[in-house]
N, CA, C and O atoms as a DFTB+ gen file, in Angstrom:
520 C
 N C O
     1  1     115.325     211.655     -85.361
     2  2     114.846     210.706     -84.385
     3  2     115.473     211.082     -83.038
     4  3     116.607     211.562     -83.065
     5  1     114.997     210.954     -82.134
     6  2     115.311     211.450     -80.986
     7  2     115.791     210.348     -79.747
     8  3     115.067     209.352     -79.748
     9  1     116.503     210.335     -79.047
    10  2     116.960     209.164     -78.786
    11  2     116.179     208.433     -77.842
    12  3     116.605     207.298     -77.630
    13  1     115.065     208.795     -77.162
    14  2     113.986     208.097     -76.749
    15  2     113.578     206.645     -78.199
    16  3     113.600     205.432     -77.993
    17  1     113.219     207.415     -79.677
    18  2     112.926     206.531     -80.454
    19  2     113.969     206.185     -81.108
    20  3     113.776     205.779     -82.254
    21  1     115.254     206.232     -80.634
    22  2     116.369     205.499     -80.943
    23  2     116.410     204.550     -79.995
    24  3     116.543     203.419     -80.462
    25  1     116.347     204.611     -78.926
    26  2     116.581     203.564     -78.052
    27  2     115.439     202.551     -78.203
    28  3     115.828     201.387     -78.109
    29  1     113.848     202.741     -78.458
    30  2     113.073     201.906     -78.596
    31  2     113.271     201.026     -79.861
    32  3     113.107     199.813     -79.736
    33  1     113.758     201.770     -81.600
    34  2     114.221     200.857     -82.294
    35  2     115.244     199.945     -82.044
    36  3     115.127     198.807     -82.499
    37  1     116.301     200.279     -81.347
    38  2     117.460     199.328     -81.468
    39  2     116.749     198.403     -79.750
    40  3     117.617     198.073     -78.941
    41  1     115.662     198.176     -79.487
    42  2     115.204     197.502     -78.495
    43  2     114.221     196.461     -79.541
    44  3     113.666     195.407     -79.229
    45  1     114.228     197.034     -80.621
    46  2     112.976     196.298     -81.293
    47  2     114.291     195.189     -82.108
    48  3     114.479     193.978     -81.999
    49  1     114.864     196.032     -82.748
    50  2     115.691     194.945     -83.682
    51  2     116.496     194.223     -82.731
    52  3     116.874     193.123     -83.136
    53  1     116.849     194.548     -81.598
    54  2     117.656     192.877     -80.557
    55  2     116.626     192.192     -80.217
    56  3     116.775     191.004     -79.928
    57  1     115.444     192.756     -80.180
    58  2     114.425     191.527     -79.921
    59  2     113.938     190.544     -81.146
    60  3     113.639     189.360     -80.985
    61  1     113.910     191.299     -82.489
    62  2     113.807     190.423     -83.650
    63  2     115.343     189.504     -84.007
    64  3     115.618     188.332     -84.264
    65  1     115.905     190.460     -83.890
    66  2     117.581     189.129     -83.830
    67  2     117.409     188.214     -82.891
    68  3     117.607     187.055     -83.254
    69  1     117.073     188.403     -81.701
    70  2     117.187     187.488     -80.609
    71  2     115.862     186.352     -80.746
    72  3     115.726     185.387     -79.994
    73  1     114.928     186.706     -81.886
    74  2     113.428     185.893     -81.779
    75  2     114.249     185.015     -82.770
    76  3     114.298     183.825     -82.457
    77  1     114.940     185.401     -83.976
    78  2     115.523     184.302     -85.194
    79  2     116.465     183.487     -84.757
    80  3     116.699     182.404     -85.294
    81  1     117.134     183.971     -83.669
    82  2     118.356     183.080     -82.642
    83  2     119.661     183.592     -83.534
    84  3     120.392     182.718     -83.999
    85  1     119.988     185.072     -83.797
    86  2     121.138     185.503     -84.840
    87  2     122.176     186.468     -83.883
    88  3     121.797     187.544     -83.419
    89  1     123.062     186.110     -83.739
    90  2     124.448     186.970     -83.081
    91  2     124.580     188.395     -83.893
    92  3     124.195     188.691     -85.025
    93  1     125.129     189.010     -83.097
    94  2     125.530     190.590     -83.269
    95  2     126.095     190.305     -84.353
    96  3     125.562     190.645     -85.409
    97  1     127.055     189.758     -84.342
    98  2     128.445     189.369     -85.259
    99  2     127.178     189.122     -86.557
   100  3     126.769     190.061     -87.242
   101  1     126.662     187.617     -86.718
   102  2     125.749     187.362     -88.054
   103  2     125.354     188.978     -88.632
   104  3     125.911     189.528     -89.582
   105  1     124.486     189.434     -87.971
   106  2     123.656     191.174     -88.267
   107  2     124.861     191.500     -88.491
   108  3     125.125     191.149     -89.641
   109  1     125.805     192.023     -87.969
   110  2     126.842     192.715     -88.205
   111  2     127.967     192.417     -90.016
   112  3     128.420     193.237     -90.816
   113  1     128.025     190.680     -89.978
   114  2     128.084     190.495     -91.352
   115  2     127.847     190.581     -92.404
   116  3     128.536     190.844     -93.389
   117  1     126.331     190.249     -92.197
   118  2     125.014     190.436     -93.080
   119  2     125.428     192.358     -93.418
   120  3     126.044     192.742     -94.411
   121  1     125.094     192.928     -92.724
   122  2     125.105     194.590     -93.138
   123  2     126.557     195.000     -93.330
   124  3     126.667     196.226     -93.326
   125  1     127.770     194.312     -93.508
   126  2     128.745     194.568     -93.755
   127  2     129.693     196.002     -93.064
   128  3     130.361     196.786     -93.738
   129  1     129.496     196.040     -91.474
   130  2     129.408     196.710     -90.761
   131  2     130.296     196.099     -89.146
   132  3     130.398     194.876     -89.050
   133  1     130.888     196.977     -87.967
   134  2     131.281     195.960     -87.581
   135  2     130.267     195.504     -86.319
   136  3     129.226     196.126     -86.112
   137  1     130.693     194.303     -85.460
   138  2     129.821     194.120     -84.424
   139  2     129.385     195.249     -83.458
   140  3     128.240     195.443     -83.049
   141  1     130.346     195.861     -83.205
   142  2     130.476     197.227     -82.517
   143  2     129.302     198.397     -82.393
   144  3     128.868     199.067     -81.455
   145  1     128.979     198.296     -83.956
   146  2     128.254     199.416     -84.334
   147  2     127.232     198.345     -84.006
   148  3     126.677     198.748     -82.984
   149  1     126.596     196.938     -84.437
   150  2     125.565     196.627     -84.302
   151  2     124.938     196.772     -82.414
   152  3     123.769     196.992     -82.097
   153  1     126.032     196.585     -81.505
   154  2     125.873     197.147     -80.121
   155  2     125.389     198.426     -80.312
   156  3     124.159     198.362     -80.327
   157  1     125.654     199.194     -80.417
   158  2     125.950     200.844     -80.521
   159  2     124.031     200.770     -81.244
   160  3     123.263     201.583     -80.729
   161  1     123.671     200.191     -81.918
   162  2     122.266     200.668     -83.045
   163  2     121.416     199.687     -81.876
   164  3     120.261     200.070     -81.694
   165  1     121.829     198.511     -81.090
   166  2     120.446     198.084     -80.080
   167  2     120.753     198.784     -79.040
   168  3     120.557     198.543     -77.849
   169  1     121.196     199.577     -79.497
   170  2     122.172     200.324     -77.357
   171  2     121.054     201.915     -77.985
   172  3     120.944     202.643     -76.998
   173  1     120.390     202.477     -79.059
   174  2     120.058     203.679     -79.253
   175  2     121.340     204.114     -79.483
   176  3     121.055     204.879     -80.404
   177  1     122.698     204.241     -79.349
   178  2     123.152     205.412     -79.494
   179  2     124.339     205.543     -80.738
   180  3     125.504     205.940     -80.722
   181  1     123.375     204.965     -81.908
   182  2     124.109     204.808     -83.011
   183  2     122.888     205.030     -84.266
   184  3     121.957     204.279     -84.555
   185  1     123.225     206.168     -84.789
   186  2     121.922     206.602     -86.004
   187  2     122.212     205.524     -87.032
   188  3     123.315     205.106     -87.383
   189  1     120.455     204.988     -87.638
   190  2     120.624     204.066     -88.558
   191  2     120.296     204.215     -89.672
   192  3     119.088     204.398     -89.827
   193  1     121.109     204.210     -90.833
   194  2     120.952     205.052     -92.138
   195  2     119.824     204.348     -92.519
   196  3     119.354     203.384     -91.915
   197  1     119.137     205.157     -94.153
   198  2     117.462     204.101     -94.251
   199  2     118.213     203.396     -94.994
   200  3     117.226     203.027     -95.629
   201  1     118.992     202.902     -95.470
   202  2     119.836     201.447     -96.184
   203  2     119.726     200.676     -95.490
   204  3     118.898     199.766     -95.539
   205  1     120.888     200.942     -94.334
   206  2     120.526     199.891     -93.037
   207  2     118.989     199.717     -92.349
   208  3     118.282     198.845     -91.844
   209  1     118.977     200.462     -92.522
   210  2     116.856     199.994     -91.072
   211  2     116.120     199.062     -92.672
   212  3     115.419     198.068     -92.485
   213  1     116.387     199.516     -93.992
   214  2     115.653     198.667     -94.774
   215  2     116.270     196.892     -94.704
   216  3     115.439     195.985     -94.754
   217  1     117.553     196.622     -94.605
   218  2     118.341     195.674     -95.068
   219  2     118.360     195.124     -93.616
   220  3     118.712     193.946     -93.684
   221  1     118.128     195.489     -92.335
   222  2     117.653     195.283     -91.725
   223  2     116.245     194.487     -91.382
   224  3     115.969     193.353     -90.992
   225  1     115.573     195.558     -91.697
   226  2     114.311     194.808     -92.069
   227  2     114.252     193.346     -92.648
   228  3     113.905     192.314     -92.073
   229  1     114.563     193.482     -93.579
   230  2     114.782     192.139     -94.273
   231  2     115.452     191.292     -93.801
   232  3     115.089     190.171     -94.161
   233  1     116.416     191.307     -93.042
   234  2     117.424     190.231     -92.219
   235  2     115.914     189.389     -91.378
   236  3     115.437     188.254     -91.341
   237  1     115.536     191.020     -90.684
   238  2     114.833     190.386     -89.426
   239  2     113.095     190.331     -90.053
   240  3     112.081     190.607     -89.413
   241  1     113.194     189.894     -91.454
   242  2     111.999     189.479     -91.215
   243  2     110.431     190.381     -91.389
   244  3     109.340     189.898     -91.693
   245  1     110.680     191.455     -91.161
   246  2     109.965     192.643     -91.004
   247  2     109.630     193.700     -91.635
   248  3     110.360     193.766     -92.624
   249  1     108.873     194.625     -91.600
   250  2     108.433     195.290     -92.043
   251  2     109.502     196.955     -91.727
   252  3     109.839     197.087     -90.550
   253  1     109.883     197.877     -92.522
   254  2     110.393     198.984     -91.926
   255  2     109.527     199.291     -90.733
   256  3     109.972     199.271     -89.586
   257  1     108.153     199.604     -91.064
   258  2     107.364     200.014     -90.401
   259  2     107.302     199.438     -88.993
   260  3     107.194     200.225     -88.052
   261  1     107.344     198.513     -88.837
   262  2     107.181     197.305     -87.701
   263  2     108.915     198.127     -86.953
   264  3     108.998     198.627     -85.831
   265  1     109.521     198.075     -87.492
   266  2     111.051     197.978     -86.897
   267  2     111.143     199.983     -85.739
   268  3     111.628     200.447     -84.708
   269  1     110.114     200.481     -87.179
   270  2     110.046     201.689     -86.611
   271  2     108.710     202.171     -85.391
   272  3     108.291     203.225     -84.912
   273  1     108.418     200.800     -85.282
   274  2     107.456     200.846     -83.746
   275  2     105.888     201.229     -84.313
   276  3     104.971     201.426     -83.516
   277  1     105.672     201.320     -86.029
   278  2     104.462     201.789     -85.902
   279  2     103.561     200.494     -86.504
   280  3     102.423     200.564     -86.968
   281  1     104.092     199.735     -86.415
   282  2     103.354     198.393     -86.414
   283  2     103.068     197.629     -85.225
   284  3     104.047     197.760     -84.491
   285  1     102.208     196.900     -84.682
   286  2     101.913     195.881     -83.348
   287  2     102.988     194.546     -83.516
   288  3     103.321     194.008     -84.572
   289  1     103.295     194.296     -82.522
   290  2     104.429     193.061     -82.520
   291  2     103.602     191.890     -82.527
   292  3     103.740     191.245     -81.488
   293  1     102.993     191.519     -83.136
   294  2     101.708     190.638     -83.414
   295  2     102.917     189.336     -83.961
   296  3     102.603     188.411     -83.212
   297  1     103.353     189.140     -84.289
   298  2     104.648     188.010     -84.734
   299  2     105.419     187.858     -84.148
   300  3     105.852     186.711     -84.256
   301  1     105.997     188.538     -83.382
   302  2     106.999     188.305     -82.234
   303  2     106.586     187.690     -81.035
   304  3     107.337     186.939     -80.412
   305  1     104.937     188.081     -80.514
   306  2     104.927     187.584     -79.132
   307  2     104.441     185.966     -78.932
   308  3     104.294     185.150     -79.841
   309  1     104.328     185.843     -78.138
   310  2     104.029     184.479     -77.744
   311  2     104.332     183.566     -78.261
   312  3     105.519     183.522     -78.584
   313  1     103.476     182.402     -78.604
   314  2     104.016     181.253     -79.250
   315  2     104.298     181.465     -80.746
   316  3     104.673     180.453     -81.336
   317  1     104.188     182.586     -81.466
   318  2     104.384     182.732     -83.004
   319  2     105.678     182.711     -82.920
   320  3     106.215     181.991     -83.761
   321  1     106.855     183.634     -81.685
   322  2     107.753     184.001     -81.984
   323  2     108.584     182.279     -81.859
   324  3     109.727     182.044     -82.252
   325  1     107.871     181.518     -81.373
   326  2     108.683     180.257     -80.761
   327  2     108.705     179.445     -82.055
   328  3     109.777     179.026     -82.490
   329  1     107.541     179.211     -82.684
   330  2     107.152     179.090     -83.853
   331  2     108.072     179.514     -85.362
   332  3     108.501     178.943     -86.365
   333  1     108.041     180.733     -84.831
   334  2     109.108     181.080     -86.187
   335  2     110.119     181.398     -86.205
   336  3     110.594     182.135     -87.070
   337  1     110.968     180.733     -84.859
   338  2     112.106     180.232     -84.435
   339  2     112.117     178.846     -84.908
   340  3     112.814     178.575     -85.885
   341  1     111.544     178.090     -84.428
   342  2     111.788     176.855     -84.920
   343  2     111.829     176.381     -86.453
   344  3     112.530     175.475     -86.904
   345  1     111.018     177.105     -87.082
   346  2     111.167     177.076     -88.452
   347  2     112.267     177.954     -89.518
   348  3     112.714     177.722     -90.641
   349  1     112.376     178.695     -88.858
   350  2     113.466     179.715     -89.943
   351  2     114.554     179.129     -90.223
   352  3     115.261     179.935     -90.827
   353  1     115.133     178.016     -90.087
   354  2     116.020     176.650     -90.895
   355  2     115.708     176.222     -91.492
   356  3     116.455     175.811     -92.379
   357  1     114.367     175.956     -91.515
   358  2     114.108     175.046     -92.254
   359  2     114.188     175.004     -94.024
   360  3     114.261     176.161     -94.439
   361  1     114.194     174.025     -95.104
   362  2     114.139     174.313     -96.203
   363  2     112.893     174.631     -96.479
   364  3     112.002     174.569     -95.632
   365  1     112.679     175.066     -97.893
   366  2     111.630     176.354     -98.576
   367  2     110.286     174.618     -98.301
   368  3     109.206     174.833     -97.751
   369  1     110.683     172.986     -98.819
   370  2     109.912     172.303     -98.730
   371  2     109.511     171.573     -97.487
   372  3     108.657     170.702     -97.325
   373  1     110.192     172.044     -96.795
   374  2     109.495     171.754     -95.228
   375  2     108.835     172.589     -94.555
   376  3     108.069     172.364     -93.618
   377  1     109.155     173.675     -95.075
   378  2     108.171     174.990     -94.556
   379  2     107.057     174.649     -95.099
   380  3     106.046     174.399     -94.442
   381  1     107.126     174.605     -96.319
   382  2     105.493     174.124     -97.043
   383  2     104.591     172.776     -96.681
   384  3     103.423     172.498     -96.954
   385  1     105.550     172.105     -96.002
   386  2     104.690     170.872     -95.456
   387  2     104.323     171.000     -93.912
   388  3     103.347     170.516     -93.339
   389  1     105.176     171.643     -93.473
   390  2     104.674     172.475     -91.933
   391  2     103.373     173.456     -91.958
   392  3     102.511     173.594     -91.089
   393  1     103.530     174.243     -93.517
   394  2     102.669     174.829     -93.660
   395  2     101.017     174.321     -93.810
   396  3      99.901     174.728     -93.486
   397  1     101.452     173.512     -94.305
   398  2     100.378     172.112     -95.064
   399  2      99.446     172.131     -93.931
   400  3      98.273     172.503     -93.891
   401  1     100.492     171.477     -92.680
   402  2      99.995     170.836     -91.267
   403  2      98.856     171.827     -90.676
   404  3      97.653     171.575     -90.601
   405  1      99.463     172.911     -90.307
   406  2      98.985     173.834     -89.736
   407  2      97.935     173.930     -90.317
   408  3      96.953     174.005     -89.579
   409  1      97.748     173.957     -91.441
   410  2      96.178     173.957     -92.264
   411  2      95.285     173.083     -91.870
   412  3      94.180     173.366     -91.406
   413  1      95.824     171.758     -92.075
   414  2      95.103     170.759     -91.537
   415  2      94.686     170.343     -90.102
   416  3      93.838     169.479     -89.878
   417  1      95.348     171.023     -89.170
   418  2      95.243     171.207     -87.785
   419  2      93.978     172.191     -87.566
   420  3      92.962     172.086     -86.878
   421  1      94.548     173.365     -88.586
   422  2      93.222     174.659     -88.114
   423  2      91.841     174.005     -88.615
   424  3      90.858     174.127     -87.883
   425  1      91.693     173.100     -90.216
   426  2      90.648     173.143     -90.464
   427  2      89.751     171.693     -89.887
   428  3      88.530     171.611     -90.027
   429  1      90.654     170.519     -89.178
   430  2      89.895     170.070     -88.292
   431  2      89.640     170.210     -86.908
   432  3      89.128     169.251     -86.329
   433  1      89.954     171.417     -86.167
   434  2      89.274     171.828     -84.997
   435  2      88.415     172.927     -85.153
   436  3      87.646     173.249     -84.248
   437  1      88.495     173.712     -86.538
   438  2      86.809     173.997     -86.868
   439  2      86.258     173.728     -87.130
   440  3      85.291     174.464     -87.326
   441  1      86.178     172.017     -87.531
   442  2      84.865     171.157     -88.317
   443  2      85.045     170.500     -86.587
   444  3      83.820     170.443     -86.473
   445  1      85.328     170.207     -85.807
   446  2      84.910     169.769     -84.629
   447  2      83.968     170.489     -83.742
   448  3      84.171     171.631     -83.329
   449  1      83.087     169.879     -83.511
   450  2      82.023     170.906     -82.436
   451  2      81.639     169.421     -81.225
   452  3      81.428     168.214     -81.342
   453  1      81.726     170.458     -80.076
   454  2      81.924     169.303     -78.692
   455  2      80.023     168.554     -78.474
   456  3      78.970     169.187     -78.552
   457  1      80.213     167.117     -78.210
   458  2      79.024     166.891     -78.676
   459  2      78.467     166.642     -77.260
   460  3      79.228     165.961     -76.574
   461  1      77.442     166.987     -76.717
   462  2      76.903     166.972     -75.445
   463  2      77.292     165.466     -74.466
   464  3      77.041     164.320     -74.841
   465  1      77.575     165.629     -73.906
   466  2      78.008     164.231     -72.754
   467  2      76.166     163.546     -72.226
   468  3      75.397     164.299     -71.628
   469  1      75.923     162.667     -72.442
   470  2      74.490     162.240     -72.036
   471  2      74.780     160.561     -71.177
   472  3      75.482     159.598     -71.486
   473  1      74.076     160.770     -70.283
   474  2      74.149     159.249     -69.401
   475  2      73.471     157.727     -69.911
   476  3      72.340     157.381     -69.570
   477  1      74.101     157.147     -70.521
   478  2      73.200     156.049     -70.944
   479  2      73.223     154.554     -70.165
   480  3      74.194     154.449     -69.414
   481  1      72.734     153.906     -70.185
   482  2      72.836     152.454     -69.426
   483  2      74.182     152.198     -68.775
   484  3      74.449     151.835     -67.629
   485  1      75.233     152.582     -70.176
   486  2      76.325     151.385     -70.118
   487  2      77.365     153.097     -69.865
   488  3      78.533     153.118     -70.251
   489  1      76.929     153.968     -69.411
   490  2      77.801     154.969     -68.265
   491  2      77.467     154.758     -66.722
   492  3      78.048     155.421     -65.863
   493  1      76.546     153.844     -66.424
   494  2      76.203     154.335     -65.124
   495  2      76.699     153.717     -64.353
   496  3      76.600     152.609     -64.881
   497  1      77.359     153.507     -63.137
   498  2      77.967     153.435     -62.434
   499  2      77.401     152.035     -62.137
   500  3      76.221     151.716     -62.282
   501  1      78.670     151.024     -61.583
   502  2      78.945     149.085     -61.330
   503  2      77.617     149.447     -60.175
   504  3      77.703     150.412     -59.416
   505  1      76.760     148.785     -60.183
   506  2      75.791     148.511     -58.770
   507  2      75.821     147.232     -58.161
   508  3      75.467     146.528     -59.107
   509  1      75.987     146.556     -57.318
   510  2      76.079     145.354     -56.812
   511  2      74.715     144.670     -56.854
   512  3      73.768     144.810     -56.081
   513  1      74.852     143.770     -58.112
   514  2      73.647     142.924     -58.357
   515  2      73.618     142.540     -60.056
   516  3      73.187     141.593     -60.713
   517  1      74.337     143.849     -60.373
   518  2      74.014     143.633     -62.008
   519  2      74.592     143.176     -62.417
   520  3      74.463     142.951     -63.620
């Protein structure tokens, strides 16, 4: 790997640590490694064995593939990443009832269709007399 795509992975994994809300130190625990080196692997200039980029992966959620830039950040951006910030505390049965929601959110604004606005008697504007 060349340190152009060293520096873009360890840009990808501080952005997936930083989307879960997890300190150097946490990553650094988790991989049993010290904080140091976890600087050194988002800084590019620390090679990451495939133990670590896999166990990695898994901390953050992800795919090797994704971590190694050949996936789209389709989960990280916008409101997903805010989204699955707010939830990654949560327990396994609140996820499932969040999950629930979201269902029920998506499948009644596709049974909604906007119904034409039409002027009838009792829209039309106060006239002095009536």
């Amino acid at each position: 790997m060349d340190l152009n795509e060293q520096q873009a992975v360890g840009q990808r994994l501080r952005s997936a640590r930083e989307t879960l809300g997890l300190t150097q130190e946490d990553v650094a625990g988790a991989l049993g490694i010290q904080r140091t080196s976890v600087i050194a692997i988002e800084a590019g200039k620390r090679n990451v064995s495939a133990l670590e980029l896999r166990r990695l992966a898994r901390i953050y959620r992800r795919s090797v593939a994704w971590v190694l830039g050949e996936e789209p950040d389709a989960e990280v951006a916008g409101d997903n990443g805010a989204l699955f910030r707010a939830t990654a505390e949560l327990s396994p049965e609140d996820k499932e009832q969040v999950l629930r929601f979201a269902e029920f959110l998506a499948a009644a604004k596709s049974q909604q269709t906007p119904k034409p606005r039409t002027r009838t008697a009792s829209t039309r504007p106060f006239v002095d007399g009536d």
